[in-house]
Amino acid sequence: MSSPTPSPAPQRVAVTGGSGKLGRAVVRHLAESGWEVVLLDRVPSPDPVDGVTYVQVDLADYGQVLQALTHVDDRYDSIDAVVHLGAIPAPGLVPNATLFTNNVTASYNVFAAARAAHIRNVVWASSETLLGIPFDLDPPYLPVDEEYAVRPESSYSLGKAVDEEMARHFTRWDRQLKMIGLRFSNVMDDGDYSEFPWDDTPEKKTFNLFSYIDARDGAQAVRRALESDLVGYETFIIAATDTVMATPTAVLAEQFYPTVERRAAVEGTDSLLSSDKARDLLGFVPEYSWRTWGDRVGKQEAPADDQDDAVDAR
């Protein structure tokens, strides 16, 4: 009698910046999807996930990053894939040169250490800011996509542009390497949605064309990028299918961008950031919207009410 075929060992993925807002959603989603997750960050997660290994790492130190992507005593002896999210997350938090130096150095260290460790599956957080955000100058057309050249307008987005150019050359050096940059829109979760919609002050959301992405959908995009069979360098816009507004998108576009070319029709509250490429090549379809936040909150509260009813019945 033949022995049963053993189940394949789970892939081990290192997630830098896994203690951040998007990182926590990514770590949880990957762990729940069968990945063995190693969280690399300066601080542990405030929302720990069972079975996830935490290692304290300073991404500005190449030696630490290389060790973390190869072998850590009593923890693991190899890494199969890397998700790089660790960075100062926005402009204005520190002086410009400090932000640029920190973020670009961290990305180089992760990319180079992954190459040295023969890791050929790398996904990292690029940014919607490369599209020209804040849109003080009009975009070349609407909806925007990945087809026009990047337009960094801050030290933060300039660093992201450097990250993308580095990735392009890392994949040129190794033709078997996959490096996918996800240009995430403004990351939101249920804790943010009580402030939506923004129709009373739409000018506050013109900076990114009224767009956003739920952290859980961002996590889905990361998993799909990791599990895709693409090879080489790719970038994808990752945004919700809707806006942060109740006002129809066509009305907003006419009000704020009346002279910008329309390359596709928008209906209802469709986003002006196109994720069509991610849908077509990664199978990414957002599942969460602020518009159903109230319904989700109600469902989360319902089991407690049902439990009380059951107790009363007994």
Short mmCIF file of C-alpha atoms in Angstrom, two decimals:
data_model
loop_
_atom_site.label_atom_id
_atom_site.label_comp_id
_atom_site.label_asym_id
_atom_site.label_seq_id
_atom_site.Cartn_x
_atom_site.Cartn_y
_atom_site.Cartn_z
CA MET A 1 0.00 0.00 0.00
CA SER A 2 1.47 3.29 -1.06
CA SER A 3 1.93 6.09 1.41
CA PRO A 4 -0.27 9.16 0.99
CA THR A 5 1.30 12.06 -0.83
CA PRO A 6 2.39 14.63 1.75
CA SER A 7 0.87 18.08 1.54
CA PRO A 8 3.28 20.68 0.18
CA ALA A 9 4.96 22.80 2.83
CA PRO A 10 3.53 26.29 3.09
CA GLN A 11 5.49 29.04 1.45
CA ARG A 12 7.27 31.30 3.93
CA VAL A 13 6.87 35.00 3.23
CA ALA A 14 8.61 37.87 4.99
CA VAL A 15 6.49 41.02 5.35
CA THR A 16 8.44 44.17 6.13
CA GLY A 17 6.44 46.89 7.84
CA GLY A 18 3.92 44.25 8.88
CA SER A 19 3.00 46.19 12.02
CA GLY A 20 1.59 49.14 10.05
CA LYS A 21 -1.98 49.77 8.96
CA LEU A 22 -1.77 47.97 5.62
CA GLY A 23 0.85 45.57 6.96
CA ARG A 24 -1.45 44.21 9.68
CA ALA A 25 -4.14 43.45 7.10
CA VAL A 26 -1.58 41.79 4.80
CA VAL A 27 -0.10 39.66 7.59
CA ARG A 28 -3.53 38.46 8.72
CA HIS A 29 -4.77 37.75 5.19
CA LEU A 30 -1.66 35.84 4.15
CA ALA A 31 -1.67 33.78 7.35
CA GLU A 32 -5.35 32.94 6.86
CA SER A 33 -4.59 32.02 3.22
CA GLY A 34 -2.04 29.36 4.17
CA TRP A 35 1.21 31.29 4.00
CA GLU A 36 3.77 30.99 6.79
CA VAL A 37 4.36 34.62 7.68
CA VAL A 38 7.44 36.28 9.17
CA LEU A 39 6.81 39.86 10.27
CA LEU A 40 9.86 42.15 10.00
CA ASP A 41 9.51 45.52 11.68
CA ARG A 42 11.10 47.77 14.27
CA VAL A 43 8.12 47.20 16.57
CA PRO A 44 5.78 44.23 17.08
CA SER A 45 2.26 44.37 15.75
CA PRO A 46 -0.42 45.83 18.04
CA ASP A 47 -2.73 43.21 16.51
CA PRO A 48 -0.71 39.96 16.63
CA VAL A 49 -1.80 36.94 14.60
CA ASP A 50 -1.36 33.39 15.92
CA GLY A 51 1.45 31.52 14.20
CA VAL A 52 3.16 34.64 12.81
CA THR A 53 6.85 34.98 13.66
CA TYR A 54 8.06 38.44 14.60
CA VAL A 55 11.68 39.53 14.16
CA GLN A 56 12.84 43.04 15.04
CA VAL A 57 14.71 44.50 12.06
CA ASP A 58 16.04 47.91 11.09
CA LEU A 59 15.56 48.07 7.31
CA ALA A 60 18.20 50.79 7.04
CA ASP A 61 20.83 48.20 8.04
CA TYR A 62 21.65 45.92 5.10
CA GLY A 63 23.27 43.31 7.31
CA GLN A 64 20.14 42.96 9.42
CA VAL A 65 17.94 42.69 6.33
CA LEU A 66 20.16 40.06 4.72
CA GLN A 67 20.16 37.96 7.89
CA ALA A 68 16.39 38.32 8.23
CA LEU A 69 15.87 37.08 4.66
CA THR A 70 18.13 34.06 5.05
CA HIS A 71 18.30 32.54 8.53
CA VAL A 72 17.37 33.50 12.10
CA ASP A 73 18.30 31.01 14.83
CA ASP A 74 15.38 29.21 16.47
CA ARG A 75 12.95 30.82 14.01
CA TYR A 76 13.53 29.77 10.38
CA ASP A 77 16.26 28.88 7.90
CA SER A 78 14.95 30.31 4.63
CA ILE A 79 12.46 32.72 3.06
CA ASP A 80 10.53 32.00 -0.14
CA ALA A 81 9.00 35.40 -0.89
CA VAL A 82 9.10 39.01 0.30
CA VAL A 83 6.43 41.65 0.71
CA HIS A 84 8.10 45.01 1.31
CA LEU A 85 5.80 47.54 2.97
CA GLY A 86 8.20 49.09 5.48
CA ALA A 87 8.66 52.85 4.99
CA ILE A 88 7.87 56.26 6.39
CA PRO A 89 4.31 56.22 5.02
CA ALA A 90 3.71 59.78 3.82
CA PRO A 91 5.38 63.12 3.10
CA GLY A 92 5.57 65.72 5.83
CA LEU A 93 6.23 63.38 8.76
CA VAL A 94 10.00 64.02 8.76
CA PRO A 95 12.27 66.36 6.76
CA ASN A 96 12.33 65.59 3.05
CA ALA A 97 15.91 64.32 2.85
CA THR A 98 15.36 62.09 5.87
CA LEU A 99 12.26 60.55 4.32
CA PHE A 100 13.87 59.99 0.93
CA THR A 101 17.06 58.52 2.38
CA ASN A 102 15.20 56.21 4.76
CA ASN A 103 12.71 54.87 2.25
CA VAL A 104 15.03 54.40 -0.71
CA THR A 105 17.74 52.83 1.44
CA ALA A 106 15.22 50.42 2.96
CA SER A 107 13.95 49.41 -0.47
CA TYR A 108 17.45 48.91 -1.87
CA ASN A 109 18.42 46.81 1.14
CA VAL A 110 15.34 44.60 0.78
CA PHE A 111 15.71 44.21 -2.99
CA ALA A 112 19.45 43.51 -2.80
CA ALA A 113 19.16 41.14 0.17
CA ALA A 114 16.39 39.22 -1.60
CA ARG A 115 18.62 38.87 -4.63
CA ALA A 116 21.53 37.66 -2.48
CA ALA A 117 19.20 35.14 -0.83
CA HIS A 118 17.96 33.91 -4.25
CA ILE A 119 14.39 34.99 -3.49
CA ARG A 120 12.65 35.55 -6.80
CA ASN A 121 9.16 36.53 -5.63
CA VAL A 122 9.08 40.15 -4.44
CA VAL A 123 6.02 42.37 -4.03
CA TRP A 124 6.33 45.87 -2.67
CA ALA A 125 4.27 48.95 -1.88
CA SER A 126 4.66 51.51 -4.59
CA SER A 127 2.18 54.40 -4.50
CA GLU A 128 -0.65 56.21 -6.22
CA THR A 129 1.43 59.37 -5.66
CA LEU A 130 3.47 58.44 -8.73
CA LEU A 131 0.46 59.33 -10.87
CA GLY A 132 0.97 63.02 -10.06
CA ILE A 133 -0.49 63.30 -6.56
CA PRO A 134 -1.27 65.81 -5.24
CA PHE A 135 -2.99 66.73 -8.50
CA ASP A 136 -2.20 70.44 -8.38
CA LEU A 137 -1.60 69.93 -12.10
CA ASP A 138 -4.32 68.11 -14.02
CA PRO A 139 -3.70 64.48 -14.96
CA PRO A 140 -3.18 63.90 -18.69
CA TYR A 141 -6.49 62.03 -18.97
CA LEU A 142 -9.25 60.35 -16.96
CA PRO A 143 -9.53 57.73 -15.62
CA VAL A 144 -5.80 57.54 -14.94
CA ASP A 145 -3.91 54.29 -15.39
CA GLU A 146 -0.35 52.96 -15.56
CA GLU A 147 0.29 54.02 -19.16
CA TYR A 148 1.81 57.48 -18.68
CA ALA A 149 5.24 58.23 -17.22
CA VAL A 150 5.46 58.66 -13.46
CA ARG A 151 5.09 62.22 -12.15
CA PRO A 152 6.50 62.42 -8.60
CA GLU A 153 5.59 65.68 -6.84
CA SER A 154 7.17 65.13 -3.40
CA SER A 155 10.21 63.57 -1.78
CA TYR A 156 7.99 60.62 -0.84
CA SER A 157 6.82 59.94 -4.40
CA LEU A 158 10.30 60.62 -5.78
CA GLY A 159 11.54 57.81 -3.55
CA LYS A 160 8.83 55.54 -4.92
CA ALA A 161 9.92 56.42 -8.46
CA VAL A 162 13.47 55.40 -7.56
CA ASP A 163 12.13 52.14 -6.09
CA GLU A 164 10.37 51.33 -9.35
CA GLU A 165 13.45 52.11 -11.43
CA MET A 166 15.59 49.94 -9.14
CA ALA A 167 13.12 47.07 -9.51
CA ARG A 168 13.20 47.41 -13.28
CA HIS A 169 16.95 46.85 -13.27
CA PHE A 170 16.93 44.07 -10.68
CA THR A 171 14.63 42.12 -13.02
CA ARG A 172 16.92 42.94 -15.94
CA TRP A 173 19.82 41.40 -14.02
CA ASP A 174 17.82 38.27 -13.18
CA ARG A 175 15.35 37.21 -15.86
CA GLN A 176 13.67 34.72 -13.50
CA LEU A 177 12.88 37.37 -10.89
CA LYS A 178 9.35 38.66 -10.32
CA MET A 179 9.05 42.15 -8.82
CA ILE A 180 5.57 43.64 -8.61
CA GLY A 181 4.99 47.18 -7.39
CA LEU A 182 1.48 47.87 -6.13
CA ARG A 183 0.53 51.53 -6.41
CA PHE A 184 -1.83 51.58 -3.46
CA SER A 185 -4.39 54.33 -3.15
CA ASN A 186 -5.09 55.96 0.23
CA VAL A 187 -5.44 52.99 2.62
CA MET A 188 -8.61 52.97 4.73
CA ASP A 189 -10.40 50.56 7.04
CA ASP A 190 -13.62 50.41 9.04
CA GLY A 191 -12.21 52.83 11.60
CA ASP A 192 -12.11 55.56 8.93
CA TYR A 193 -15.51 55.15 7.34
CA SER A 194 -17.60 57.06 9.86
CA GLU A 195 -16.19 60.24 8.24
CA PHE A 196 -17.43 59.27 4.77
CA PRO A 197 -18.71 60.61 2.40
CA TRP A 198 -16.76 63.82 1.83
CA ASP A 199 -19.34 65.69 -0.25
CA ASP A 200 -19.40 68.74 2.04
CA THR A 201 -15.69 69.32 1.40
CA PRO A 202 -14.87 67.64 -1.92
CA GLU A 203 -11.83 69.88 -2.43
CA LYS A 204 -10.11 67.98 0.39
CA LYS A 205 -10.15 64.82 -1.72
CA THR A 206 -9.14 66.20 -5.11
CA PHE A 207 -5.50 65.49 -4.21
CA ASN A 208 -5.98 61.84 -5.22
CA LEU A 209 -9.09 62.05 -7.40
CA PHE A 210 -11.42 61.06 -4.51
CA SER A 211 -9.92 57.56 -4.36
CA TYR A 212 -9.11 55.02 -1.64
CA ILE A 213 -8.47 51.32 -1.03
CA ASP A 214 -9.70 49.22 1.87
CA ALA A 215 -6.76 47.61 3.70
CA ARG A 216 -8.31 44.17 3.29
CA ASP A 217 -8.50 44.63 -0.47
CA GLY A 218 -4.92 45.84 -0.42
CA ALA A 219 -4.04 42.57 1.29
CA GLN A 220 -5.92 40.62 -1.37
CA ALA A 221 -3.89 42.41 -4.05
CA VAL A 222 -0.66 41.48 -2.30
CA ARG A 223 -1.63 37.80 -2.14
CA ARG A 224 -2.66 37.73 -5.79
CA ALA A 225 0.63 39.34 -6.79
CA LEU A 226 2.59 36.80 -4.73
CA GLU A 227 0.68 33.88 -6.19
CA SER A 228 0.69 35.09 -9.79
CA ASP A 229 2.87 33.38 -12.38
CA LEU A 230 4.13 36.67 -13.81
CA VAL A 231 7.87 37.09 -14.30
CA GLY A 232 9.76 40.36 -14.53
CA TYR A 233 8.81 43.87 -13.50
CA GLU A 234 5.21 45.07 -13.30
CA THR A 235 3.30 47.86 -11.58
CA PHE A 236 -0.39 48.00 -10.81
CA ILE A 237 -2.77 50.65 -9.50
CA ILE A 238 -4.68 49.25 -6.54
CA ALA A 239 -7.81 51.28 -5.78
CA ALA A 240 -11.41 50.67 -4.79
CA THR A 241 -13.92 50.60 -7.62
CA ASP A 242 -15.78 53.56 -6.08
CA THR A 243 -14.86 56.99 -4.71
CA VAL A 244 -15.09 58.47 -1.21
CA MET A 245 -18.02 60.59 -2.44
CA ALA A 246 -21.77 60.21 -2.84
CA THR A 247 -21.75 62.71 -5.73
CA PRO A 248 -21.58 61.00 -9.15
CA THR A 249 -18.03 60.85 -10.45
CA ALA A 250 -18.91 62.45 -13.78
CA VAL A 251 -20.24 65.49 -11.92
CA LEU A 252 -17.04 65.75 -9.88
CA ALA A 253 -14.88 65.39 -12.98
CA GLU A 254 -16.80 68.14 -14.75
CA GLN A 255 -16.50 70.43 -11.72
CA PHE A 256 -12.82 69.94 -10.96
CA TYR A 257 -11.28 68.69 -14.25
CA PRO A 258 -13.44 70.17 -17.03
CA THR A 259 -10.68 70.32 -19.67
CA VAL A 260 -9.07 66.91 -19.04
CA GLU A 261 -9.49 64.29 -21.78
CA ARG A 262 -11.94 61.47 -21.00
CA ARG A 263 -10.60 58.13 -22.22
CA ALA A 264 -13.39 56.03 -20.76
CA ALA A 265 -16.85 56.69 -19.46
CA VAL A 266 -17.44 56.65 -15.72
CA GLU A 267 -20.78 55.66 -14.27
CA GLY A 268 -22.25 56.31 -10.87
CA THR A 269 -19.48 56.67 -8.31
CA ASP A 270 -16.82 54.82 -10.31
CA SER A 271 -13.21 55.51 -9.32
CA LEU A 272 -11.02 57.78 -11.42
CA LEU A 273 -8.05 55.51 -10.65
CA SER A 274 -8.28 52.51 -12.93
CA SER A 275 -7.41 49.09 -11.51
CA ASP A 276 -8.27 47.35 -14.79
CA LYS A 277 -4.71 46.11 -15.30
CA ALA A 278 -4.69 44.47 -11.85
CA ARG A 279 -8.05 42.90 -12.59
CA ASP A 280 -6.91 41.55 -15.94
CA LEU A 281 -3.44 40.27 -14.94
CA LEU A 282 -3.84 39.48 -11.23
CA GLY A 283 -7.55 38.73 -10.94
CA PHE A 284 -7.87 41.52 -8.38
CA VAL A 285 -11.46 42.51 -7.64
CA PRO A 286 -12.10 44.73 -4.58
CA GLU A 287 -14.57 43.27 -2.10
CA TYR A 288 -14.89 46.09 0.46
CA SER A 289 -16.46 49.53 0.22
CA TRP A 290 -17.21 52.25 2.74
CA ARG A 291 -20.78 52.15 1.41
CA THR A 292 -21.39 48.78 3.10
CA TRP A 293 -19.57 49.71 6.32
CA GLY A 294 -22.81 50.20 8.24
CA ASP A 295 -24.07 46.80 7.13
CA ARG A 296 -20.83 45.14 8.29
CA VAL A 297 -20.99 46.86 11.67
CA GLY A 298 -24.56 45.66 12.10
CA LYS A 299 -23.61 42.09 11.25
CA GLN A 300 -20.74 42.18 13.73
CA GLU A 301 -23.14 43.25 16.47
CA ALA A 302 -25.83 40.73 15.55
CA PRO A 303 -24.25 37.57 17.06
CA ALA A 304 -24.19 39.15 20.53
CA ASP A 305 -27.92 39.88 20.28
CA ASP A 306 -28.58 36.34 19.06
CA GLN A 307 -26.60 34.92 21.96
CA ASP A 308 -28.63 36.94 24.46
CA ASP A 309 -31.84 35.65 22.89
CA ALA A 310 -30.56 32.08 23.14
CA VAL A 311 -29.73 32.49 26.81
CA ASP A 312 -33.19 33.91 27.51
CA ALA A 313 -34.77 30.98 25.68
CA ARG A 314 -33.00 28.47 27.91
#
